[in-house]
Short mmCIF file of C-alpha atoms and ligand atoms in Angstrom, two decimals:
data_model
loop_
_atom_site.label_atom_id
_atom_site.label_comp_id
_atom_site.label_asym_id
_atom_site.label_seq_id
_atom_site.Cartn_x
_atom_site.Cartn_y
_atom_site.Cartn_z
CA UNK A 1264 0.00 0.00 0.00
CA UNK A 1265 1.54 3.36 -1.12
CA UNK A 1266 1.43 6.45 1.16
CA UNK A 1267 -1.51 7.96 -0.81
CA UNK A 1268 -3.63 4.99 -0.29
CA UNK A 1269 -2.11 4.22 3.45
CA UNK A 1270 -3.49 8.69 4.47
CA UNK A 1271 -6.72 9.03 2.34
CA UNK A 1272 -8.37 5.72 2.64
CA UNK A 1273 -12.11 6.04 2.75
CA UNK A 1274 -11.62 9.89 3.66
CA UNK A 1275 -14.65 12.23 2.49
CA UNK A 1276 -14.44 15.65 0.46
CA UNK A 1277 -17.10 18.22 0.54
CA UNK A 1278 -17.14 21.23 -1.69
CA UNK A 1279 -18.97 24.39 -1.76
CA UNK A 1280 -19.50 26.39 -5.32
CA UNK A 1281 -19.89 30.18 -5.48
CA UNK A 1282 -20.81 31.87 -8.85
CA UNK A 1283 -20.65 30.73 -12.73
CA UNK A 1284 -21.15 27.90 -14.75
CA UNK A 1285 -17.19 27.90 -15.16
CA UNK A 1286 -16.74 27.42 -11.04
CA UNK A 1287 -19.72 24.20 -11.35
CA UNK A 1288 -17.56 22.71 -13.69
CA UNK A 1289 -14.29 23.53 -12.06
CA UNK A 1290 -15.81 22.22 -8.49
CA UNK A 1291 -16.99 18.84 -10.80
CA UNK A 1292 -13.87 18.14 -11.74
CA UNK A 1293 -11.93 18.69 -8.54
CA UNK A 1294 -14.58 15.87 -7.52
CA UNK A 1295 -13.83 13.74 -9.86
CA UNK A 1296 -9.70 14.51 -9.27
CA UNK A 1297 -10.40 13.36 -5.79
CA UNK A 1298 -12.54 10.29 -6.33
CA UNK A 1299 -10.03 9.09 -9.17
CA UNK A 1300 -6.71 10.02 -7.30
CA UNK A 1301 -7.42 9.54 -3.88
CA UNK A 1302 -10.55 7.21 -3.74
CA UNK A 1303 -11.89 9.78 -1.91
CA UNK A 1304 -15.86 9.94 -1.26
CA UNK A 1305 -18.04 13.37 -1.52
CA UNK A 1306 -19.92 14.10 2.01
CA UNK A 1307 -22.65 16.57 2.35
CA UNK A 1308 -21.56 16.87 5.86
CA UNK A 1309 -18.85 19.75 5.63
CA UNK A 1310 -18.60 18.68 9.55
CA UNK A 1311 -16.94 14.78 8.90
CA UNK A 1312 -15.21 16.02 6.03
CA UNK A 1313 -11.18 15.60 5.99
CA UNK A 1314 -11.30 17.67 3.68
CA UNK A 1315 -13.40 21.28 2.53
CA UNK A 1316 -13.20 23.46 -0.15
CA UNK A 1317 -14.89 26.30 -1.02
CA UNK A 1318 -14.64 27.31 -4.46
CA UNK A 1319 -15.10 31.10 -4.58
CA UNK A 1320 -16.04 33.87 -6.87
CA UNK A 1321 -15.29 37.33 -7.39
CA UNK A 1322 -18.18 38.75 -9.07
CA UNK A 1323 -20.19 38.55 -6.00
CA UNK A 1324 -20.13 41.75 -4.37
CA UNK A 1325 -17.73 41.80 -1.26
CA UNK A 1326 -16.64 38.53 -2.09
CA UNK A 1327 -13.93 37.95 -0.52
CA UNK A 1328 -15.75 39.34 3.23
CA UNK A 1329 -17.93 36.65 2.08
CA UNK A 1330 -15.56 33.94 1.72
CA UNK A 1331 -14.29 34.80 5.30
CA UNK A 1332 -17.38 34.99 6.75
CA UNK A 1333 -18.85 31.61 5.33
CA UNK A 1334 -15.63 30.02 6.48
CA UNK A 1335 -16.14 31.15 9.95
CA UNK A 1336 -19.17 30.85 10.17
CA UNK A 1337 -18.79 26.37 9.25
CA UNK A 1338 -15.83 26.72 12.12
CA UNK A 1339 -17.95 28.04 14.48
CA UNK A 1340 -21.74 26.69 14.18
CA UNK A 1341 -20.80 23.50 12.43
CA UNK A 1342 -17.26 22.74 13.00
CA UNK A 1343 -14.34 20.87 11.27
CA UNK A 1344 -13.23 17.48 11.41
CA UNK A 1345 -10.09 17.94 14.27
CA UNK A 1346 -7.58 17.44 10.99
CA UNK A 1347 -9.81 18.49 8.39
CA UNK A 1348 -7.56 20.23 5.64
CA UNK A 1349 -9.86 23.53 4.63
CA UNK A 1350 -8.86 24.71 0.88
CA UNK A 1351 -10.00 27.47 -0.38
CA UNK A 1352 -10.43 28.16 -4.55
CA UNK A 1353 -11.28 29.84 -7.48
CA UNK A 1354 -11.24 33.41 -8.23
CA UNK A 1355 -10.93 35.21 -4.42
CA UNK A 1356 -8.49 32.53 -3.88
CA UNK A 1357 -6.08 33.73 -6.89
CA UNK A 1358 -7.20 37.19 -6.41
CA UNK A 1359 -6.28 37.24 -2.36
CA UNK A 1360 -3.80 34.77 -2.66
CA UNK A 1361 -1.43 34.34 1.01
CA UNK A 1362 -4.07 37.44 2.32
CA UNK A 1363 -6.15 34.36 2.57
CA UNK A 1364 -3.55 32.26 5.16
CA UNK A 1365 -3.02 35.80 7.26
CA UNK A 1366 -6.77 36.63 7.94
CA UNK A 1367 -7.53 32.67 8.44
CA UNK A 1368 -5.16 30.85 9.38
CA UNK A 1369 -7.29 27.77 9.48
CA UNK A 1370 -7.09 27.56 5.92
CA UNK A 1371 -3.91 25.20 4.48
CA UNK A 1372 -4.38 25.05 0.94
CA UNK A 1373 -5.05 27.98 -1.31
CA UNK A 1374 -5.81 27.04 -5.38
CA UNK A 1375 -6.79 28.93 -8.23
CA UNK A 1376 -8.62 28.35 -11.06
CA UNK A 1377 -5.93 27.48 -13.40
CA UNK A 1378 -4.33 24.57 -11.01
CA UNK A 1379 -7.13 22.62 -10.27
CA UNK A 1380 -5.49 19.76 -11.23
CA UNK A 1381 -2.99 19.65 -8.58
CA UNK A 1382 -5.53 20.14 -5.67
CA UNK A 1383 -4.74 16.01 -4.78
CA UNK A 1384 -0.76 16.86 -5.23
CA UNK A 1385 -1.19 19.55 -2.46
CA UNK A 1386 -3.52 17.85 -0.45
CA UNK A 1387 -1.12 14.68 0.12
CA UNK A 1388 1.68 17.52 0.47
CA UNK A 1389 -0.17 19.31 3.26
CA UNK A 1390 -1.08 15.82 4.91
CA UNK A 1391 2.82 14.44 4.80
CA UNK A 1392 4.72 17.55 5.64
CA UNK A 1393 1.47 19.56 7.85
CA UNK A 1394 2.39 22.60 5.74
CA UNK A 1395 0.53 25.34 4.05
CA UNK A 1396 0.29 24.84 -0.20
CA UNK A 1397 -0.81 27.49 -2.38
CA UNK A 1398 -0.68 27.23 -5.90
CA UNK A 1399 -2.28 30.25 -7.79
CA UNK A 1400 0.04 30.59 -10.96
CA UNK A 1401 -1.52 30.07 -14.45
CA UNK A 1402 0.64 27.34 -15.62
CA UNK A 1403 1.44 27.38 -19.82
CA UNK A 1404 -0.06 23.29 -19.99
CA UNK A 1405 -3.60 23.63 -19.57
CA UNK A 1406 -5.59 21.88 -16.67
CA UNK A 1407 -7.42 19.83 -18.85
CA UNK A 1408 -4.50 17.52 -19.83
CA UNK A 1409 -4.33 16.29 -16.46
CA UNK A 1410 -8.02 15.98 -14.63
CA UNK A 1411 -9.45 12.36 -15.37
CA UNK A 1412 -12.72 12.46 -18.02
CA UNK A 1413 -16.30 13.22 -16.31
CA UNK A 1414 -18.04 9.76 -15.80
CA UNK A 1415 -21.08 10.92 -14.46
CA UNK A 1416 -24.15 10.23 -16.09
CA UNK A 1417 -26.25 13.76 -17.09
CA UNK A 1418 -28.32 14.54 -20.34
CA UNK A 1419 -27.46 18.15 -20.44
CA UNK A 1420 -23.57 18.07 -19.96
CA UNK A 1421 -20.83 20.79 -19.72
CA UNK A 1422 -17.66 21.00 -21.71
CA UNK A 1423 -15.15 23.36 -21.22
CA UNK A 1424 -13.51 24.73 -24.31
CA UNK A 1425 -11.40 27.58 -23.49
CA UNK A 1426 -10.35 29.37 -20.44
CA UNK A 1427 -9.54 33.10 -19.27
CA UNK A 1428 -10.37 36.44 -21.05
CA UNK A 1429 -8.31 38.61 -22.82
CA UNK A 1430 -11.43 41.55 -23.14
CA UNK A 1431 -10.49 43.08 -19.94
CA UNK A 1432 -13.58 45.07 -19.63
CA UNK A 1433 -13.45 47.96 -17.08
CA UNK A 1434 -15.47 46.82 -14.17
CA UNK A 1435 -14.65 42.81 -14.42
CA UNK A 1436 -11.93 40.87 -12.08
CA UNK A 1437 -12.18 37.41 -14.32
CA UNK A 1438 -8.77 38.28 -16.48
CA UNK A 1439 -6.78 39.11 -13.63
CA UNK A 1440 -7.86 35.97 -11.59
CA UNK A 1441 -8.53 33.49 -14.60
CA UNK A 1442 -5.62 34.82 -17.36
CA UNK A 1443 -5.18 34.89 -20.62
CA UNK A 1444 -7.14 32.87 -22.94
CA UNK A 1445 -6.32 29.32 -23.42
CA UNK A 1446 -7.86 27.62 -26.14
CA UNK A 1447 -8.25 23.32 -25.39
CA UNK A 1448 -7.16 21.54 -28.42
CA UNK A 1449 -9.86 20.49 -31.45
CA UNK A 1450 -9.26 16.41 -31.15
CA UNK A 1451 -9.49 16.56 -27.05
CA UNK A 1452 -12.86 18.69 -26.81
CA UNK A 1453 -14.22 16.31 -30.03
CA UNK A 1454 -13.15 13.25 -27.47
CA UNK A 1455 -14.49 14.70 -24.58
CA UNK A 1456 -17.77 15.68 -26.23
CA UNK A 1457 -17.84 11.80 -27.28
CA UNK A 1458 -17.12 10.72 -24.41
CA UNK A 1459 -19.96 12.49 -23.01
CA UNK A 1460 -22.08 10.99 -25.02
CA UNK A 1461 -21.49 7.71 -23.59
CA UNK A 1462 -22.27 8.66 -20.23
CA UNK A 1463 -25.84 9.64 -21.27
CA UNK A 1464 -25.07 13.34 -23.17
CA UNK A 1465 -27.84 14.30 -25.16
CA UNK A 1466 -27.08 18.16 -25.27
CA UNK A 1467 -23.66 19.83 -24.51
CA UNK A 1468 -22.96 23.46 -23.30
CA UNK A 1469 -20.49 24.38 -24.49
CA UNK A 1470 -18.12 26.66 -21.72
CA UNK A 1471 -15.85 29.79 -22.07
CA UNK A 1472 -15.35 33.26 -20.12
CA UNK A 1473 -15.74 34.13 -23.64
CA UNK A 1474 -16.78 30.95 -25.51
CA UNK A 1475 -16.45 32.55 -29.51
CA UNK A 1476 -12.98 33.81 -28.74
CA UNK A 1477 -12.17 29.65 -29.15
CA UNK A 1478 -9.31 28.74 -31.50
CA UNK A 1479 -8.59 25.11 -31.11
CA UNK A 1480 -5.47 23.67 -32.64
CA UNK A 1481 -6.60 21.05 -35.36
CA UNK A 1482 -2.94 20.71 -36.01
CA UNK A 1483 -0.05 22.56 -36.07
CA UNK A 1484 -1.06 24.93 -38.64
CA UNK A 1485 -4.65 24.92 -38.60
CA UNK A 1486 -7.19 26.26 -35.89
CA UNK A 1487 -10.62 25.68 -35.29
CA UNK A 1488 -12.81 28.40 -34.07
CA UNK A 1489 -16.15 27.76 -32.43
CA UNK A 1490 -18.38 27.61 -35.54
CA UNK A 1491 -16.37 25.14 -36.82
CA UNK A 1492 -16.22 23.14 -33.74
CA UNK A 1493 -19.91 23.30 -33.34
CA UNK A 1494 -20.39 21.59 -36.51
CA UNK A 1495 -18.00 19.09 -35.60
CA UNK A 1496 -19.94 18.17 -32.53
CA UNK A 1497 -23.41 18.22 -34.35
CA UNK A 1498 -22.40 15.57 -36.60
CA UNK A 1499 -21.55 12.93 -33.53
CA UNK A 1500 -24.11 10.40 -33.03
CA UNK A 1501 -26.11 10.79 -29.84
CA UNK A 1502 -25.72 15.00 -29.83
CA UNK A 1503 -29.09 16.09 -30.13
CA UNK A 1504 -28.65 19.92 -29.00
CA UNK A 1505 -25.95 22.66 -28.55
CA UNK A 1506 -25.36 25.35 -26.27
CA UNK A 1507 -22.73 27.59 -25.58
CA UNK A 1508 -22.05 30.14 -22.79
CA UNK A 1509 -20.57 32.83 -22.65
CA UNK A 1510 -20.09 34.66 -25.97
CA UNK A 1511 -19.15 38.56 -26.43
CA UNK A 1512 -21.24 40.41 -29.33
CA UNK A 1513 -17.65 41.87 -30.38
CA UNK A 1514 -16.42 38.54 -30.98
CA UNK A 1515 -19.54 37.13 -32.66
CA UNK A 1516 -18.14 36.76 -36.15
CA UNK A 1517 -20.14 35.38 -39.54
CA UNK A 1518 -19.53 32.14 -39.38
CA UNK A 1519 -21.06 31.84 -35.63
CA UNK A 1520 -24.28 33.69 -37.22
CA UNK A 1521 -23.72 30.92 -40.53
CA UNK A 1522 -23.77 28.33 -37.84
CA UNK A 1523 -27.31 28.99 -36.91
CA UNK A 1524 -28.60 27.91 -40.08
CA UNK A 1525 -30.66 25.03 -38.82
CA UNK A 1526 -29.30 23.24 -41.81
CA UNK A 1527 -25.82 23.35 -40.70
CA UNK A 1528 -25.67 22.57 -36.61
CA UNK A 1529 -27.86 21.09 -33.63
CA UNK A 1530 -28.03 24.87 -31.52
CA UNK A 1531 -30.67 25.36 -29.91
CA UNK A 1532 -33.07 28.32 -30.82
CA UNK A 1533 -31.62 30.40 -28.10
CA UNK A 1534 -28.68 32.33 -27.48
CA UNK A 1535 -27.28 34.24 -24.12
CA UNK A 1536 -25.46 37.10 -25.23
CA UNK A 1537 -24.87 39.52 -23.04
CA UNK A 1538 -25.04 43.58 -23.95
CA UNK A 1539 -24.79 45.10 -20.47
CA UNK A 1540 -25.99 48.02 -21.41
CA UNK A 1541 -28.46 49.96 -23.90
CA UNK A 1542 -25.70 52.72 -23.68
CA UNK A 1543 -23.08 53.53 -26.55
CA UNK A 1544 -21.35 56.11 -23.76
CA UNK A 1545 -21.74 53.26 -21.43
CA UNK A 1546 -20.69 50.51 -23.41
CA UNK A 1547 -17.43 52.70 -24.03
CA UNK A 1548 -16.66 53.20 -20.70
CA UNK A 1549 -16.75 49.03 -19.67
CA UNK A 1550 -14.82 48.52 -22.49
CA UNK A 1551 -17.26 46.60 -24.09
CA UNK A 1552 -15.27 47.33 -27.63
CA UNK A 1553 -19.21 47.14 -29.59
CA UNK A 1554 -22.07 49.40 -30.46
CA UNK A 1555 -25.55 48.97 -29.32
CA UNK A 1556 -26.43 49.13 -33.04
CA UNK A 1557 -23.83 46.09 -33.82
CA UNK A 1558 -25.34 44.49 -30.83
CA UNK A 1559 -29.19 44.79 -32.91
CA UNK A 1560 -28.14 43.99 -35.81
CA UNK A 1561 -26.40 40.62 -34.60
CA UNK A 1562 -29.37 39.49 -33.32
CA UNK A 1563 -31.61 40.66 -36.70
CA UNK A 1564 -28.67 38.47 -38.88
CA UNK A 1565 -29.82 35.66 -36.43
CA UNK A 1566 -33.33 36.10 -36.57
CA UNK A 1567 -32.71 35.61 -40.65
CA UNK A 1568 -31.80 32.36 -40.08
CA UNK A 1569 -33.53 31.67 -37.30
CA UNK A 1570 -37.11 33.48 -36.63
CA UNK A 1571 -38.26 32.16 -33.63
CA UNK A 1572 -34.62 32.76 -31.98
CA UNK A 1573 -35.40 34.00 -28.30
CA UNK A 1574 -32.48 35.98 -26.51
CA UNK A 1575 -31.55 36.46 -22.99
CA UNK A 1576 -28.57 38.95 -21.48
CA UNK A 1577 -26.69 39.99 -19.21
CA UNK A 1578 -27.37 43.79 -17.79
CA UNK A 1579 -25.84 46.08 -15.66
CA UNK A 1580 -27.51 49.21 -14.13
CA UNK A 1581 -25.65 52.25 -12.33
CA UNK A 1582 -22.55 52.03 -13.69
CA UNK A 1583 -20.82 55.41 -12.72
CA UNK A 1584 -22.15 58.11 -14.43
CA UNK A 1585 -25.22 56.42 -16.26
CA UNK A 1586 -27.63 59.16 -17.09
CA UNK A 1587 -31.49 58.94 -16.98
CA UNK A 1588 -30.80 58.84 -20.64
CA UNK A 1589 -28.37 56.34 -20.74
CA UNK A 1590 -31.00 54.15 -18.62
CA UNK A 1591 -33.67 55.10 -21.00
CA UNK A 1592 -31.29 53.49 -23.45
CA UNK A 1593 -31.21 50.49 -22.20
CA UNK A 1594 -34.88 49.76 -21.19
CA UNK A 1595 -35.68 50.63 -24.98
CA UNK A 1596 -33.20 48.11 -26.18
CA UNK A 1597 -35.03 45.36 -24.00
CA UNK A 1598 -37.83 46.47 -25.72
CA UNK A 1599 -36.47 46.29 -29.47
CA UNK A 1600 -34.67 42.87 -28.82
CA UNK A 1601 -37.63 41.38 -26.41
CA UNK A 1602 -35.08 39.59 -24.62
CA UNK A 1603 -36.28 36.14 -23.23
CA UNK A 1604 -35.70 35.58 -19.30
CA UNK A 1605 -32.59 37.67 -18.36
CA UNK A 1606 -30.16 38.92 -15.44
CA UNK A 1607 -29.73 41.95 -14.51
CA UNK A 1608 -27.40 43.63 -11.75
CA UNK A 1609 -26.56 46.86 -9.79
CA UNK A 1610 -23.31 47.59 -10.54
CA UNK A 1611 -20.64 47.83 -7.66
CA UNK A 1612 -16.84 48.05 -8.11
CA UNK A 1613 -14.88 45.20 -7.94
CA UNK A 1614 -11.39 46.13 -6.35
CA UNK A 1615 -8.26 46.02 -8.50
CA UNK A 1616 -10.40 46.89 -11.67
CA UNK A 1617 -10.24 50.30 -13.81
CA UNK A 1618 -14.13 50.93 -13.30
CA UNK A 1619 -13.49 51.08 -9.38
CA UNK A 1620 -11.44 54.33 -10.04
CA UNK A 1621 -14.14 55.99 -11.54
CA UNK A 1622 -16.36 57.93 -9.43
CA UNK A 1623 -19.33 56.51 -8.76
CA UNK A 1624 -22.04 59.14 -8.23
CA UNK A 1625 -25.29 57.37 -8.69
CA UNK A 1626 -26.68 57.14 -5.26
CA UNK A 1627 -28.10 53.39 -4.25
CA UNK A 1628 -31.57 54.67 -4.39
CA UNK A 1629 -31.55 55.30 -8.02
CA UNK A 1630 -29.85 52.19 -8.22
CA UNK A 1631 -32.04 50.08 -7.13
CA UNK A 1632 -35.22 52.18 -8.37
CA UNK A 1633 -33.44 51.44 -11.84
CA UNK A 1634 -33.58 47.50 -11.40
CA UNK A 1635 -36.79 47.57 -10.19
CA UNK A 1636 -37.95 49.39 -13.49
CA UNK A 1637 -35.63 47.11 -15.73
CA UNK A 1638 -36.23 43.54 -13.92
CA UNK A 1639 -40.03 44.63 -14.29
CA UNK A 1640 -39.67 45.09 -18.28
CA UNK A 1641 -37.63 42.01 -18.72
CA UNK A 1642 -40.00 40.03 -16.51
CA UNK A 1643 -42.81 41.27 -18.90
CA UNK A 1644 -41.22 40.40 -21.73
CA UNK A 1645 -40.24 36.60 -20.42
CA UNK A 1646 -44.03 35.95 -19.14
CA UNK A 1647 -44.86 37.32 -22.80
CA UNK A 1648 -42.31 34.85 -24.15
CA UNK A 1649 -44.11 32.07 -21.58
CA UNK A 1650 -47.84 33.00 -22.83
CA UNK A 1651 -47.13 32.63 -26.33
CA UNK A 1652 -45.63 29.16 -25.86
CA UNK A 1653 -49.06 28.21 -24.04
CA UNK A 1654 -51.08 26.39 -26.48
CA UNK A 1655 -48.38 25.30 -29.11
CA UNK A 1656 -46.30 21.51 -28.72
CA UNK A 1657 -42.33 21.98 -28.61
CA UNK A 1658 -39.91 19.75 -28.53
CA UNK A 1659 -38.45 19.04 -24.73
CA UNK A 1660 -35.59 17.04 -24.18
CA UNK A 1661 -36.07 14.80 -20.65
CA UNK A 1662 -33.37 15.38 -18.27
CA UNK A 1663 -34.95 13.80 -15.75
CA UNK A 1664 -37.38 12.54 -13.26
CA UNK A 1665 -38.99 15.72 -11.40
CA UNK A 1666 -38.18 16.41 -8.55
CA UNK A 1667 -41.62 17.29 -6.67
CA UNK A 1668 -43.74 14.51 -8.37
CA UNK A 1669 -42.23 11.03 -8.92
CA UNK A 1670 -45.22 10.66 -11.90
CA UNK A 1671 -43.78 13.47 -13.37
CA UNK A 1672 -40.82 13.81 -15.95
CA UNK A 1673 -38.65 17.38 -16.28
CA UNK A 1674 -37.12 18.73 -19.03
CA UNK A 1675 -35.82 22.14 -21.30
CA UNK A 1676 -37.42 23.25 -24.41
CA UNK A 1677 -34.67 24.67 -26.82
CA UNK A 1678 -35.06 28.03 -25.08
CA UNK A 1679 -34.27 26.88 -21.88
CA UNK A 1680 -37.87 26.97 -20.04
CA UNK A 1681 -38.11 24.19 -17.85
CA UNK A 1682 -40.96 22.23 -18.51
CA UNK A 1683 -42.76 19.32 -16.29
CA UNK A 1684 -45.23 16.91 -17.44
CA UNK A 1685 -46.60 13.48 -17.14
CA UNK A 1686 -44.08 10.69 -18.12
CA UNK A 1687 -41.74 7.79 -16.86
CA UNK A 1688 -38.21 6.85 -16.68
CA UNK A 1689 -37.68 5.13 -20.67
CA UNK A 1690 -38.08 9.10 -21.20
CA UNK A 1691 -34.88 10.50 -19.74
CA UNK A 1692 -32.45 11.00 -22.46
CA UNK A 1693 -34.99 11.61 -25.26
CA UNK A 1694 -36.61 14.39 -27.26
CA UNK A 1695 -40.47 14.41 -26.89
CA UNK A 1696 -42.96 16.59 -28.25
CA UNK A 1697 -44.96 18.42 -25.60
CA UNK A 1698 -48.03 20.25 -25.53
CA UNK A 1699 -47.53 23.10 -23.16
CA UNK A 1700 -50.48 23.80 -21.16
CA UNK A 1701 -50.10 26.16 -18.25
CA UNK A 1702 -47.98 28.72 -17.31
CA UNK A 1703 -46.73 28.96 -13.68
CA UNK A 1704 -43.99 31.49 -12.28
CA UNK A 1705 -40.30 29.74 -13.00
CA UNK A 1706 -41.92 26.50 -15.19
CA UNK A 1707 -44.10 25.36 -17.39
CA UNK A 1708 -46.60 22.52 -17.40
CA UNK A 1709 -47.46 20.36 -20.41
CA UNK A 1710 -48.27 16.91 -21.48
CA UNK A 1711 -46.92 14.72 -24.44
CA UNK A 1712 -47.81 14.82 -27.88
CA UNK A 1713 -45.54 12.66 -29.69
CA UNK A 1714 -42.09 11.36 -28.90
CA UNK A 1715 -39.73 13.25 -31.51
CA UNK A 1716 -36.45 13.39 -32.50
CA UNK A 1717 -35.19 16.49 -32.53
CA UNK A 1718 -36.38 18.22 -36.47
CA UNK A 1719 -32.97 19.74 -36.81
CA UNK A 1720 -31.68 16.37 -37.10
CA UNK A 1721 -32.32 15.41 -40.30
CA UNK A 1722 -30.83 18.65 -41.85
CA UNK A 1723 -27.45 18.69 -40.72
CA UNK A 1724 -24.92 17.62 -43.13
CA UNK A 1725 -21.40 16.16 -43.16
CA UNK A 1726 -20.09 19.53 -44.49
CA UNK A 1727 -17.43 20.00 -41.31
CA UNK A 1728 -15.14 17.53 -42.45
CA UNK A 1729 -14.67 19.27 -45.73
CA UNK A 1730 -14.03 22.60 -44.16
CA UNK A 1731 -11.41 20.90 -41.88
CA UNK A 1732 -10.00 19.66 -44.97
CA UNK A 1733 -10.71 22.88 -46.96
CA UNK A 1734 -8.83 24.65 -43.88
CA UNK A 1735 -5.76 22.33 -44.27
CA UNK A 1736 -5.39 23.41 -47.60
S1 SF4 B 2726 -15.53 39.60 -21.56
FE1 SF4 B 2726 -15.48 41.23 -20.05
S2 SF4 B 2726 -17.07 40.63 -18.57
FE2 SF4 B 2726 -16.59 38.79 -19.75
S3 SF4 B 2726 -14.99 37.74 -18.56
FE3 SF4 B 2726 -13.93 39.03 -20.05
S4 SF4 B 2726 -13.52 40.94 -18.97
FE4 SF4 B 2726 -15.09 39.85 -17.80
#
């Protein structure tokens, strides 16, 4: 028996997930690291775990208080294990790096993003030698080559494509605590996505800070970029829908529009493309590098190709020195676009990023008389999104049995409404049409139709491998 087996036999992980799709999937895969490596088994218990982590992000406002406070707050109502190892990662974790030792000292290990993949490296390390590991670098071989492949079973899987963001907009942390841009090579993301597929994949998401800045290495002198490898991954077997999350409208190029020609990929009719604000002035000062009116038409080249496209955002409100005007802006641009159900924010400054150097002057009243206005329009438009779909049969792809009835089946139509209705296991995994009869606050009810596959199916052709080829040329 080796010393890794000998410390960590039967020991128990828990982990606790702040923030994005990115830190779910980064929090997954530190699970799976630990299971594989160490034969360690996942608790829900954080007090008989031997070992915690909390996987952090910066977005939240006064993030890192709330790291602290969350931490302290397990010590002192729960408690630890007596040699529970407490790690804490993610983005507060690179951002606050040794800070995070000084103000609690409880904490041993201390991981970012990037090194994931070496959280059971320093765990054994902190076991063997009872020292502190930190490892917050952003290391040139990407994570990916060394976590084991995702073996759990889910129809609506994640994939990680690329990593970091080179935008460096004015009021965002994410490239200082994720780094640059790292694109995951064509063959391995192709791979994973089959592999996927195995496990019970029926849709993949696809994942990025900024998902359509993706240039994958086919070889060494050809790249992919993510139009191409969506139509890579709509021609394996099994892939019945494709999402991806999250793009930037300055990096949304022709191809990506191309790609929503239903005869061409499996993506869904939806897209989340965040605008942030209605606001050229605005948009200039985050650094969002597009117009409102490139924004528009964007969406109008989709809506060519796809009609019934529905659109949901990201949106900020009160950035310093927004206007009533600038405000105005924005409310009519939920109005031309109609976006489908949507998130919006009150801006605060993150530390350490040009937009907290600005001064802020729009008092937290307006702020938050603002939302109110703006999360009422969007929540208009989204129940007016909901009533129209009352009445017709779309397709839903079954993810699962629901959760409140045991009867009952639960699944996503292509714009991402969760919809429950009458059916049984031999469901899960398929496509079935679904009359949708009642609206109800965050869901929809329905009942089958027909079982379908999905229509975009038949349509999509075996064009990629001739532009790989063509792109070889
Ligand atoms: S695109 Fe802007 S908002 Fe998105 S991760 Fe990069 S810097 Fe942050």
């Amino acid at each position: 028996m080796n010393t890794t087996e000998t410390i960590h036999k039967q020991s128990s992980y828990y982990i606790k997930t702040h923030g994005c799709q990115m830190n779910e999937e980064d929090s997954l895969k530190m699970a799976n690291l630990l299971e594989e490596k160490l034969d360690m088994q996942p608790t829900q218990d954080v007090s008989s775990a031997d070992l915690v982590v909390l996987n952090t992000c910066s977005i939240r406002e006064k993030a890192q208080e709330k790291v602290f406070s969350e931490l302290g707050r397990w010590k002192k109502s729960l408690g630890y294990k007596s040699n529970a190892v407490i790690a804490v990662a993610g983005c507060v974790a690179s951002q606050e790096a040794e800070q995070i030792f000084k103000r609690a000292p409880f904490v041993q290990i201390v991981i970012g993003p990037q090194t994931i993949h070496r959280l059971a490296d320093l765990y054994i390390k902190c076991r063997t030698t009872s020292k502190r590991q930190i490892d917050v670098s952003f290391p040139a071989i990407e994570k990916f080559d060394h976590l084991p492949q995702n073996t759990r079973s889910s129809v609506s899987a994640h994939l990680t494509i690329m990593e970091g963001c080179n935008k460096f907009c004015s009021y965002c942390i994410v490239p200082y605590t994720r780094g640059e841009e790292i694109s995951r090579h064509f063959s391995d993301v192709i791979n994973e996505a089959k592999n996927l597929v195995t496990t019970g994949a029926r849709e993949i998401i696809l994942l990025g800070q900024n998902v359509n800045d993706y240039f994958g290495r086919i070889d060494d002198t050809t790249e992919a970029n993510l139009a191409l490898l969506i139509e890579a991954i709509s021609q394996l077997s099994g892939i019945e829908r494709i999402r991806f999350t999250t793009s930037h409208p300055q990096a949304f190029d022709e191809t990506l529009i191309e790609a929503y020609d239903p005869s061409q990929t499996k993506l869904c009719n939806h897209l989340h493309l965040p605008v942030q604000s209605g606001s050229n002035r605005i948009l200039k000062q985050m650094k969002r590098d597009y117009s409102v009116e490139h924004y528009i038409d964007i969406i109008a080249q989709l809506r060519e190709k796809r009609p019934n496209l529905r659109v949901s955002t990201d949106l900020i409100v009160g950035f310093p020195g927004e206007t009533e005007q600038d405000f105005e802006a924005t409310m009519k641009l939920v109005d031309t676009i109609g976006f489908d159900q949507s998130f919006s924010f009150i801006y605060s400054a993150r530390p350490g990023t040009p937009a907290s150097e600005l001064i802020d002057e729009v008092s937290l009243s307006v702020k938050k008389e603002r939302l109110a206005l703006l999360q009422a329009r969007l929540k208009y438009h989204a129940n007016r999104i909901a009533d129209e779909m009352v009445g017709s049969t779309t397709d839903v792809l079954v993810e699962g049995i629901s959760k409140k009835r045991r009867h009952e089946i639960s699944g996503r139509t292509q714009n991402n409404r969760i919809v429950n209705f009458p059916g049984t296991q031999a469901h899960v995994g398929t496509i079935v049409n679904v009359q949708i009869t009642e609206k109800l606050e965050n869901s929809l009810r329905g009942r089958i139709a027909s079982q379908s596959s999905d229509p975009m199916d038949v349509h999509t052709s075996t064009c990629t491998e001739q532009k790989i080829q063509h792109a070889h040329a």
